[in-house]
XYZ file of C-alpha atoms in Angstrom:
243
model
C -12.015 17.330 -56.142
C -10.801 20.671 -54.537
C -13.647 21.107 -52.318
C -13.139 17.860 -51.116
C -9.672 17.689 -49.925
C -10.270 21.029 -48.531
C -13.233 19.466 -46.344
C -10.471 16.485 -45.898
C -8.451 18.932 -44.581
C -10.820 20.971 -42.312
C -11.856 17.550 -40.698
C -8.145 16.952 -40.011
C -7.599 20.230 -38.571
C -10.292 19.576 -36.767
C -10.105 16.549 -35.393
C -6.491 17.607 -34.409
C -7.732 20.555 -32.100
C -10.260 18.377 -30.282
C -7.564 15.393 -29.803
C -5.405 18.339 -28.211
C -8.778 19.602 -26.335
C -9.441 16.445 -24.994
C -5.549 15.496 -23.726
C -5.385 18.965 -22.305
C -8.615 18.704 -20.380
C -7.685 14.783 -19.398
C -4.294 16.657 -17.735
C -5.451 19.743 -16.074
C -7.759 16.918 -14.371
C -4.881 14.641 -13.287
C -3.167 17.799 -11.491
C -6.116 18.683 -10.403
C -6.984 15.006 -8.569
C -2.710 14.923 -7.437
C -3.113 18.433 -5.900
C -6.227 17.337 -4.281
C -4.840 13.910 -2.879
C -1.080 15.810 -1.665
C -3.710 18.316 0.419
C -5.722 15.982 2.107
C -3.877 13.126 2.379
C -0.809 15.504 4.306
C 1.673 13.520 1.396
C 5.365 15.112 0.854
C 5.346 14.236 -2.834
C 2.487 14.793 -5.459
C 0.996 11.434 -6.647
C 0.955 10.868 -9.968
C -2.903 10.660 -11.662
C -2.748 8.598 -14.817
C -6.975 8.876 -16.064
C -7.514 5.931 -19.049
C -9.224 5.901 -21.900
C -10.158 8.298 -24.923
C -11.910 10.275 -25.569
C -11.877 11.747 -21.932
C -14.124 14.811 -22.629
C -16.966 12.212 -23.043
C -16.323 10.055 -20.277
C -16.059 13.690 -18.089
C -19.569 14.367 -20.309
C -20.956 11.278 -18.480
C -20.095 11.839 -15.192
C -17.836 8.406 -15.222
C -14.070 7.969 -15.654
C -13.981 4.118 -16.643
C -10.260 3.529 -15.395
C -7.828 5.494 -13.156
C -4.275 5.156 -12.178
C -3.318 6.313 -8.881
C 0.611 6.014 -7.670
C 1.718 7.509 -4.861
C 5.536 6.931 -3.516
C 5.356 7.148 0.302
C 2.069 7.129 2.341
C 2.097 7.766 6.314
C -0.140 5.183 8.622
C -0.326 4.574 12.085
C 0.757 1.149 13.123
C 0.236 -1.251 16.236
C -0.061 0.729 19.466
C -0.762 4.285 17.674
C 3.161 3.722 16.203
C 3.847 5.939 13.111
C 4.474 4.088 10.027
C 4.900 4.925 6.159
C 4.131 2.243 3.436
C 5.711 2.894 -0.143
C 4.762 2.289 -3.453
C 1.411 2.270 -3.553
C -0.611 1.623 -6.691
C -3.850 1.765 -7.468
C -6.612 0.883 -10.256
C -10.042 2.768 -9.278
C -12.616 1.686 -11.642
C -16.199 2.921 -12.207
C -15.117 6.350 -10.666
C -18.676 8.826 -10.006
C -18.152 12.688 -10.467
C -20.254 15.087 -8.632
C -21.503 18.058 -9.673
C -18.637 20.418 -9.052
C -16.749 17.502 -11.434
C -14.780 16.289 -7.667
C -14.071 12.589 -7.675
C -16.915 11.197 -5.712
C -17.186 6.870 -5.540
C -15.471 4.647 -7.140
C -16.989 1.098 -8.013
C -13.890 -0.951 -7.540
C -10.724 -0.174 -6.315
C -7.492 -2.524 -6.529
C -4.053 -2.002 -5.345
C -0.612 -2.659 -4.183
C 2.186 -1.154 -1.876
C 4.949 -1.706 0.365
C 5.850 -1.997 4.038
C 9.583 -2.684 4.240
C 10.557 -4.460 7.132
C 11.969 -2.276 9.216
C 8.893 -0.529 9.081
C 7.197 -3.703 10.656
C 9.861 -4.275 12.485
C 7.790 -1.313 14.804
C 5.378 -3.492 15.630
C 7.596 -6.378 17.109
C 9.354 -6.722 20.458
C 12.939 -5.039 20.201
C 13.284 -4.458 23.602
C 14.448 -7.428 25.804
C 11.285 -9.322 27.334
C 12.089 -11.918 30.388
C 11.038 -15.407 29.041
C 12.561 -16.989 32.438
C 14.643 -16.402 35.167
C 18.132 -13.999 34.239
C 16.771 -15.086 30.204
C 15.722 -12.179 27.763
C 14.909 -12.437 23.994
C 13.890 -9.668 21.563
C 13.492 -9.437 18.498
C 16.326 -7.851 16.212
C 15.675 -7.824 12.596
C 13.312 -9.384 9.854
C 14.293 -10.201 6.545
C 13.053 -12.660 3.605
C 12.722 -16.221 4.445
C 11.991 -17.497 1.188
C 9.149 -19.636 0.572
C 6.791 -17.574 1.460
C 7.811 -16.714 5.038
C 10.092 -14.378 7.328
C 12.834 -14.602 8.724
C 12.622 -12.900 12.204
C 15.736 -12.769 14.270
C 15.834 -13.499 17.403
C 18.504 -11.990 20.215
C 18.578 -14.447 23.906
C 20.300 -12.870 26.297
C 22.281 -14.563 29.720
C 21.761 -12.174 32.790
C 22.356 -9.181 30.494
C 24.835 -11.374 28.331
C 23.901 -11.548 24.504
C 23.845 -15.129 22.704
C 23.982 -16.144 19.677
C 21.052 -14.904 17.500
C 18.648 -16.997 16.419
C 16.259 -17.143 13.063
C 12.978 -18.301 13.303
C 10.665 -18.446 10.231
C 7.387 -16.854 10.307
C 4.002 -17.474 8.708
C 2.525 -14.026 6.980
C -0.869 -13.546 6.340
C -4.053 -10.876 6.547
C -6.110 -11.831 9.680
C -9.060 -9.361 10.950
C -7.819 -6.277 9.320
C -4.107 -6.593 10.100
C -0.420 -8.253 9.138
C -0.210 -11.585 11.262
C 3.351 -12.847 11.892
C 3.137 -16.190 13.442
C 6.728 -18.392 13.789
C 6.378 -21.778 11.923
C 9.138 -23.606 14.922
C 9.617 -21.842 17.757
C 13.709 -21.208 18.874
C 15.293 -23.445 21.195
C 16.314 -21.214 24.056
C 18.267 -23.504 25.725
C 15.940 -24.041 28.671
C 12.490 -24.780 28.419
C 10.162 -22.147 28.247
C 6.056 -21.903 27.926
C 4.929 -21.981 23.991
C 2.985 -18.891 24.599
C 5.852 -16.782 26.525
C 8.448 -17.525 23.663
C 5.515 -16.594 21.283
C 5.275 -13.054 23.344
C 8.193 -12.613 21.407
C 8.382 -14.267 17.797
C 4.813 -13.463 16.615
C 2.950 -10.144 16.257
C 0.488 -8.254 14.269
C 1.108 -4.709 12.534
C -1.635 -2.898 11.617
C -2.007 -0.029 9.031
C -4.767 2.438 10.020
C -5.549 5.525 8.205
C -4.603 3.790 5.035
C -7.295 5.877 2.150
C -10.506 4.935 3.685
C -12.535 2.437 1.925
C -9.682 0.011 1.343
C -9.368 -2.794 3.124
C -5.989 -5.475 3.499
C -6.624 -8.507 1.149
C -3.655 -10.093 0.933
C 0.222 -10.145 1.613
C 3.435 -11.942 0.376
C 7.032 -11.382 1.504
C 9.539 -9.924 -0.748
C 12.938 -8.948 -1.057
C 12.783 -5.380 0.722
C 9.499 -5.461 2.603
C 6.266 -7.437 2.496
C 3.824 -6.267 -0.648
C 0.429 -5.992 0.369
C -2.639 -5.805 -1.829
C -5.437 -3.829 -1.272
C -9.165 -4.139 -2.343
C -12.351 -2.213 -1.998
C -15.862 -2.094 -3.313
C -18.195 1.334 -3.825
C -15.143 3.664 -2.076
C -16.255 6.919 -0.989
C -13.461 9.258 -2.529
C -14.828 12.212 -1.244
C -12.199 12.213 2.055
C -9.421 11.203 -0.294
């Protein structure tokens, strides 16, 4: 009976030391993979690295990290018209990640995601100075905010031969079209004299883009939310060697 609680407790002890092997090697890779991102990404903050699953040694054994957790707080793009942007919060679930040789992060089979653009971030990408709709009659665009239901509120400033008006709100339609953030107004403002659909347009609807997002991941959808618009972001076989 001795021997065997002595080889009861070896097994303990040893199963102990490679539970704390494996959770230190699963951490010095998640600095590793922040440190890496911070560098080449040019980000202010270190993103946090959260790799899934136990034992990790194995998965590391295999060359395949089943599920990682990728969070990074502020992110710089370039906008519409080369304009410098940052998008927040974004979170991602990589899936199927490949390692190479030198144990670098090299493909991942699926990646999933969310983040932020508050809006007046995309408020870049509108018309805020004064455009002529018609003669002595300016409009730009002034602010955009939650519309509820779905939609944004984009407000609207008319000016009277350099005279402002009263501002107006016009509720916008939000969606991913060819690669970018499409704003199109549901009802267009009344003016107060009549003015071509597509010049009042000129003002109320525009697109943002948000290049030099990680490559590999691709707009898939967007919704409008308190502070900003969230935007999720998909992509299939990403090369995560330029990460």
């Amino acid at each position: 009976m001795r021997a065997v609680r002595i080889l009861l407790v070896v097994a303990l002890l040893l199963g102990g030391l490679l539970v704390a092997a494996d959770r230190i090697a699963v951490n010095i890779a998640e600095d590793r993979t922040a440190e890496g991102l911070k560098t080449s990404q040019g980000l202010r903050d270190t993103p946090e690295v959260a790799i899934q699953g136990f034992p990790f040694l194995t998965q590391l054994a295999d060359g395949d990290l089943h599920d990682v957790r990728l969070s990074i707080a502020e992110f710089p793009v370039e906008g519409s018209d080369g304009k410098k942007m940052t998008v927040e919060d974004l979170d991602a679930r990589l899936r199927g990640v490949r390692l190479d040789g030198d144990l670098t992060p090299s493909k991942a089979a699926r990646v999933k995601g969310d983040l932020l653009v508050r809006y007046d971030e995309l408020l870049k990408a509108t018309r805020t100075e004064p455009q002529r709709v018609a003669p002595g009659l300016t409009a730009a665009v002034v602010g955009l905010s939650d519309g509820g239901q779905g939609r944004i509120k984009v407000k609207v400033q008319p000016a009277l031969l350099g005279q402002k008006l009263p501002a107006l709100d016009v509720l916008g339609k939000v969606a991913v079209e060819d690669g970018k953030l499409r704003v199109r107004a549901a009802s267009l403002p009344d003016l107060g004299v009549k003015v071509p659909e597509e010049t009042v347009r000129s003002v109320t609807d525009f697109d943002q883009a948000l290049s030099e997002l990680p490559p590999g991941l691709r707009l898939a959808s967007v919704r409008p939310d308190d502070d900003g618009v969230r935007v999720t972001v998909t992509g299939k076989d990403v090369d995560l060697s330029t990460w």
